[in-house]
Amino acid sequence: MKIEQLQQLLKIVEEGSINEAAKELYIARSSLSTSMKNLETELGAPIFSRNSKGVCLTDFGVDVYNQAKDICTKIDFIQSVPHEEHPTNLSISSMYCSLANDAFVELYQRHYQEDFTGSIEECTLNQVINQVQSGLSELGMVTLFSDSESVALKKITENHLEFHKVIDRQLHAIIGPKNPLYLEERSSVCLTDLKDFPYIVNYASPSDYSWERTLDGRKRKRAEIQVSDLGCALRLINATDAIMIDTYDKDTYAQLYAPNGCKFIPLADSPLACKLGWVKAKNRVLSAAAEEFIEILTEKSE
């Protein structure tokens, strides 16, 4: 896949026609059509449906278009920023990680009076790998789960990236004052202790697909509640006996969960272990901003 192909895709959607897009791009229609067919072959699915009036995106094509637009926007931004005017510049692609968010905020607080530019974008694991491999992001934050760690590490290595572990993470049950476990002052809970309570899945976080697998074997008696907003999840935990599974970060707990009346209780028998780390391109020397971010991240994880 080439950046040029993504730019061509955007132009075709903008013009609604391969013919008109070819004119705007000053290339032959046949060359543009071949380029798009090659892209479809590489991705393994049709991007466009073609008819007598022109072309329109397939459902798969809409997803590709949105990703292409994001990538091209980032490239335009990078090309428009003179390096000498922005000594502190850091781009991060991250599976949802509150620890990384906190470290990014502290980095900004240290440098906001300078010409600081930066970005942190929540992604899936595959998106993190693709963006770091292509150079769109300098660092990637990833959480590896024990049931898929070897596959993830293989993908990372195959894309010429290297993984650096920051911390092993333990899963916790998050409960509120309406839950009977709240007042029991437990040092830990087991999966069977959680079977009577509804389980909140926050689909805004890519990691929750693995959290959900943790509880698949507990023979749930209550419904699963799906949300895409952490604020809504916190209110549900505070107002009902619903639970959520996540890892514990002390700063995030103090800022978000504790004020909402939530407790974190370690999950003693989780079949799923996980570790937090960062990835970078093997042949890339990290910038001073990236080195400082990693230093902050490490300090916050201790």
Coordinates of N, CA and C in Angstrom, one line a residue, residues 95-97 123-126 141-154 156 163 165 167-171 199 205-214 245-247 270-277:
M95 N -3.2 1.9 22.2 CA -4.4 1.2 22.7 C -4.8 1.9 24.0
Y96 N -6.1 2.0 24.4 CA -6.5 2.8 25.5 C -5.6 2.5 26.7
C97 N -5.0 3.6 27.2 CA -4.1 3.4 28.4 C -4.1 4.8 29.2
C123 N -6.1 3.6 19.4 CA -6.2 2.7 18.3 C -6.3 1.3 18.8
T124 N -6.6 0.4 17.8 CA -6.4 -1.1 18.1 C -5.0 -1.4 18.0
L125 N -4.6 -2.6 18.3 CA -3.2 -3.1 18.2 C -2.7 -3.0 16.8
N126 N -3.5 -3.5 15.8 CA -3.1 -3.5 14.4 C -2.8 -2.1 13.9
M141 N 1.7 2.7 22.2 CA 1.5 2.1 23.5 C 0.6 0.9 23.3
V142 N 1.0 -0.3 23.8 CA 0.3 -1.5 23.6 C 0.1 -2.3 24.9
T143 N -1.0 -3.0 25.1 CA -1.2 -3.9 26.1 C -1.3 -5.3 25.5
L144 N -0.4 -6.2 26.0 CA -0.4 -7.6 25.5 C -1.0 -8.5 26.5
F145 N -1.9 -9.4 26.0 CA -2.7 -10.3 26.8 C -2.1 -11.7 26.7
S146 N -2.1 -12.5 27.8 CA -1.4 -13.7 27.8 C -2.0 -14.7 26.8
D147 N -3.3 -14.6 26.4 CA -3.8 -15.6 25.5 C -3.5 -15.3 24.0
S148 N -2.9 -14.1 23.8 CA -2.6 -13.7 22.4 C -1.2 -13.0 22.3
E149 N -0.4 -13.1 23.4 CA 0.9 -12.3 23.4 C 1.8 -12.8 22.3
S150 N 1.9 -14.1 22.1 CA 2.9 -14.6 21.1 C 2.5 -14.1 19.7
V151 N 1.2 -14.1 19.4 CA 0.8 -13.6 18.1 C 1.1 -12.2 17.9
A152 N 0.8 -11.4 19.0 CA 1.1 -9.9 19.0 C 2.5 -9.6 18.8
L153 N 3.4 -10.3 19.5 CA 4.8 -10.1 19.4 C 5.4 -10.5 18.0
K154 N 4.8 -11.5 17.4 CA 5.2 -11.9 16.1 C 4.8 -10.8 15.1
I156 N 4.5 -7.6 15.8 CA 5.4 -6.5 16.0 C 6.7 -6.7 15.4
F163 N 9.4 -4.2 21.0 CA 8.6 -4.0 22.2 C 9.4 -3.9 23.4
K165 N 8.8 -3.6 27.5 CA 7.8 -3.7 28.6 C 8.0 -2.6 29.7
I167 N 5.4 -2.5 32.5 CA 4.9 -3.0 33.8 C 4.0 -4.2 33.5
D168 N 4.0 -5.2 34.4 CA 3.0 -6.2 34.4 C 1.7 -5.7 35.1
R169 N 0.6 -6.0 34.5 CA -0.7 -5.4 35.0 C -1.6 -6.5 35.6
Q170 N -2.2 -6.2 36.7 CA -3.2 -7.1 37.3 C -4.6 -6.6 37.1
L171 N -5.5 -7.5 36.7 CA -6.9 -7.1 36.5 C -7.6 -6.9 37.9
Y199 N -22.3 -7.0 34.0 CA -21.0 -6.7 33.6 C -21.0 -5.6 32.5
S205 N -13.0 1.3 24.5 CA -11.6 0.8 24.8 C -11.4 -0.5 24.0
P206 N -10.4 -0.6 23.1 CA -10.1 -1.8 22.4 C -9.8 -3.0 23.4
S207 N -9.2 -2.7 24.6 CA -8.8 -3.7 25.5 C -10.0 -4.5 26.0
D208 N -11.2 -3.9 26.0 CA -12.3 -4.5 26.7 C -12.7 -5.8 26.0
Y209 N -12.4 -6.1 24.8 CA -12.7 -7.4 24.2 C -12.0 -8.5 24.9
S210 N -10.8 -8.2 25.4 CA -10.1 -9.2 26.2 C -10.6 -9.3 27.6
W211 N -11.0 -8.1 28.2 CA -11.6 -8.1 29.5 C -12.8 -9.0 29.5
E212 N -13.6 -8.9 28.4 CA -14.9 -9.7 28.3 C -14.6 -11.2 28.3
R213 N -13.5 -11.6 27.6 CA -13.1 -13.0 27.6 C -12.8 -13.5 29.0
T214 N -12.3 -12.6 29.9 CA -12.0 -13.0 31.2 C -13.2 -13.6 31.9
I245 N -14.3 -4.6 34.6 CA -12.9 -5.1 34.8 C -11.9 -4.2 34.1
D246 N -10.9 -3.9 34.8 CA -9.8 -3.0 34.3 C -8.6 -3.2 35.1
T247 N -7.5 -2.6 34.6 CA -6.3 -2.6 35.4 C -6.2 -1.3 36.3
S270 N -7.9 -14.6 37.8 CA -8.1 -14.2 36.3 C -7.3 -15.2 35.5
P271 N -7.9 -15.7 34.4 CA -7.2 -16.6 33.5 C -6.3 -15.8 32.5
L272 N -6.4 -14.4 32.6 CA -5.8 -13.6 31.6 C -4.8 -12.6 32.3
A273 N -3.6 -12.7 32.0 CA -2.6 -11.8 32.5 C -2.2 -10.8 31.4
C274 N -1.7 -9.6 31.7 CA -1.4 -8.7 30.7 C -0.2 -7.8 31.1
K275 N 0.5 -7.2 30.1 CA 1.6 -6.4 30.3 C 1.5 -5.1 29.5
L276 N 1.9 -4.0 30.0 CA 1.9 -2.7 29.3 C 3.3 -2.4 28.8
G277 N 3.4 -1.9 27.5 CA 4.7 -1.6 27.0 C 4.6 -0.6 25.8

